Amino acid sequence: MAEKGMNKRPHHYPGLSIFLPDQIDQDHEIAFKDLPKGIVDTPKKFELIRTIGNIALFTKGSHGKPLVKFDPPIELRISYNSEDLTKVGGDVDNLKLAYWDLKQWVIISDPSYDYQILPPTTAQIAEVKIREWADDPTLAWGK
């Protein structure tokens, strides 16, 4: 998924890897924040299965306003598990990846994002490129 000729530095966390292009990595740091209050299920669009984390990228040494636009994009690799699959009837294509934009769930496992999910027999991960998102989004699996 990485673009040719572009250096990216991986940052690994349980169930999640974040790949930052050198241009972003040299000046920014990743922070995990507490989950925001007020996250709700929106069953017709997104029913929450499992929260992955609340991620933010800040200028190094400053936890003021997080970076929300990425040029070049950052990449995420997020693992899913057998319990996630069970909750969507065993079909990996029914898993939805989304982030909370402080008002609603934004589905990032759709064609408008550079997203792919690998089958359980391969790797049990999804990969997505993020060009922009809200403030400090909470990532989650849902259906």
Short mmCIF file of C-alpha atoms in Angstrom, two decimals:
data_model
loop_
_atom_site.label_atom_id
_atom_site.label_comp_id
_atom_site.label_asym_id
_atom_site.label_seq_id
_atom_site.Cartn_x
_atom_site.Cartn_y
_atom_site.Cartn_z
CA MET A 1 0.00 0.00 0.00
CA ALA A 2 2.98 2.33 0.45
CA GLU A 3 3.77 4.61 -2.45
CA LYS A 4 7.01 3.90 -4.27
CA GLY A 5 9.91 6.15 -3.36
CA MET A 6 8.26 7.41 -0.18
CA ASN A 7 9.80 6.65 3.19
CA LYS A 8 7.36 5.87 5.97
CA ARG A 9 8.12 5.12 9.59
CA PRO A 10 5.93 2.53 11.29
CA HIS A 11 4.58 3.09 14.79
CA HIS A 12 3.20 -0.14 16.25
CA TYR A 13 0.57 -0.43 18.97
CA PRO A 14 -1.59 -3.39 20.02
CA GLY A 15 -3.92 -4.07 17.09
CA LEU A 16 -2.85 -0.98 15.15
CA SER A 17 0.12 0.19 13.11
CA ILE A 18 0.41 3.79 11.95
CA PHE A 19 2.78 4.59 9.07
CA LEU A 20 3.85 8.23 8.97
CA PRO A 21 5.60 9.68 5.91
CA ASP A 22 8.99 11.16 6.80
CA GLN A 23 7.63 14.69 6.18
CA ILE A 24 5.04 14.18 8.94
CA ASP A 25 7.04 11.88 11.23
CA GLN A 26 9.96 14.29 11.69
CA ASP A 27 7.80 17.07 13.16
CA HIS A 28 4.86 15.22 14.75
CA GLU A 29 4.15 12.65 17.40
CA ILE A 30 1.25 10.27 17.94
CA ALA A 31 -0.82 10.51 21.11
CA PHE A 32 -3.64 8.31 22.31
CA LYS A 33 -6.31 10.21 24.19
CA ASP A 34 -9.21 9.18 26.39
CA LEU A 35 -12.36 8.21 24.55
CA PRO A 36 -14.69 11.18 24.17
CA LYS A 37 -18.07 11.24 25.86
CA GLY A 38 -21.21 11.11 23.76
CA ILE A 39 -20.25 8.46 21.21
CA VAL A 40 -23.45 6.79 20.03
CA ASP A 41 -24.46 3.93 17.79
CA THR A 42 -26.24 4.93 14.60
CA PRO A 43 -27.66 1.47 13.78
CA LYS A 44 -28.82 2.28 10.24
CA LYS A 45 -25.36 3.53 9.27
CA PHE A 46 -22.91 2.08 11.81
CA GLU A 47 -23.41 -0.20 14.79
CA LEU A 48 -20.38 -0.16 17.08
CA ILE A 49 -18.68 -3.53 17.69
CA ARG A 50 -15.31 -2.58 19.20
CA THR A 51 -13.38 0.63 19.84
CA ILE A 52 -9.77 0.60 18.60
CA GLY A 53 -8.48 3.86 20.06
CA ASN A 54 -8.62 7.64 20.06
CA ILE A 55 -5.64 8.84 18.03
CA ALA A 56 -4.17 12.29 17.51
CA LEU A 57 -1.05 13.64 15.79
CA PHE A 58 0.53 16.69 17.39
CA THR A 59 3.51 18.88 16.61
CA LYS A 60 6.36 17.46 18.70
CA GLY A 61 6.49 19.01 22.15
CA SER A 62 3.05 20.60 21.82
CA HIS A 63 -0.28 18.96 22.44
CA GLY A 64 -2.30 21.92 21.22
CA LYS A 65 -4.34 21.53 18.06
CA PRO A 66 -3.87 18.14 16.36
CA LEU A 67 -2.87 17.73 12.72
CA VAL A 68 -5.97 16.79 10.71
CA LYS A 69 -4.79 16.95 7.06
CA PHE A 70 -2.03 14.71 5.77
CA ASP A 71 -0.07 15.35 2.58
CA PRO A 72 1.18 12.77 1.83
CA PRO A 73 -1.43 10.59 3.55
CA ILE A 74 -0.79 8.50 6.63
CA GLU A 75 -1.51 4.77 6.52
CA LEU A 76 -3.20 2.65 9.12
CA ARG A 77 -3.17 -1.12 9.49
CA ILE A 78 -5.83 -2.26 11.91
CA SER A 79 -6.32 -5.83 13.03
CA TYR A 80 -9.67 -7.50 13.45
CA ASN A 81 -10.35 -10.68 15.40
CA SER A 82 -12.62 -13.71 15.35
CA GLU A 83 -15.06 -12.05 17.76
CA ASP A 84 -15.41 -9.09 15.36
CA LEU A 85 -16.10 -11.56 12.54
CA THR A 86 -18.65 -13.48 14.60
CA LYS A 87 -20.59 -10.26 15.21
CA VAL A 88 -20.92 -9.69 11.44
CA GLY A 89 -21.98 -13.22 10.61
CA GLY A 90 -18.49 -14.44 9.67
CA ASP A 91 -18.28 -12.33 6.51
CA VAL A 92 -15.25 -10.02 6.53
CA ASP A 93 -16.94 -7.79 3.95
CA ASN A 94 -19.58 -6.91 6.56
CA LEU A 95 -16.99 -5.34 8.88
CA LYS A 96 -16.99 -1.55 8.71
CA LEU A 97 -14.13 0.65 9.85
CA ALA A 98 -15.11 4.14 11.00
CA TYR A 99 -13.99 7.14 13.01
CA TRP A 100 -16.03 9.40 15.28
CA ASP A 101 -15.87 13.00 14.02
CA LEU A 102 -17.24 14.40 17.30
CA LYS A 103 -20.83 14.25 15.95
CA GLN A 104 -21.22 11.03 13.95
CA TRP A 105 -19.47 7.94 12.63
CA VAL A 106 -17.63 8.45 9.32
CA ILE A 107 -17.25 5.15 7.48
CA ILE A 108 -13.73 4.81 6.05
CA SER A 109 -14.18 1.28 4.74
CA ASP A 110 -15.96 2.46 1.63
CA PRO A 111 -14.80 3.21 -1.92
CA SER A 112 -14.11 6.91 -1.29
CA TYR A 113 -11.12 5.93 0.88
CA ASP A 114 -8.10 3.90 -0.21
CA TYR A 115 -9.17 0.89 1.88
CA GLN A 116 -8.77 -2.84 1.72
CA ILE A 117 -9.52 -5.62 4.17
CA LEU A 118 -7.64 -8.88 3.97
CA PRO A 119 -9.46 -12.19 4.57
CA PRO A 120 -8.94 -14.13 7.80
CA THR A 121 -6.89 -16.74 5.95
CA THR A 122 -4.36 -14.07 4.96
CA ALA A 123 -3.66 -11.55 7.70
CA GLN A 124 -6.79 -10.37 9.58
CA ILE A 125 -5.98 -6.72 8.95
CA ALA A 126 -7.45 -3.77 7.12
CA GLU A 127 -5.33 -1.10 5.47
CA VAL A 128 -6.45 2.45 4.83
CA LYS A 129 -4.85 5.73 3.75
CA ILE A 130 -6.03 8.83 5.57
CA ARG A 131 -5.72 12.23 3.93
CA GLU A 132 -7.77 14.06 6.55
CA TRP A 133 -10.03 13.44 9.52
CA ALA A 134 -11.62 15.22 12.44
CA ASP A 135 -9.74 16.58 15.46
CA ASP A 136 -8.64 13.44 17.36
CA PRO A 137 -10.80 10.65 16.00
CA THR A 138 -11.85 7.50 17.77
CA LEU A 139 -11.41 4.50 15.45
CA ALA A 140 -13.76 1.56 15.73
CA TRP A 141 -14.98 -1.63 14.08
CA GLY A 142 -18.69 -1.92 13.47
CA LYS A 143 -21.30 -3.33 11.18
#
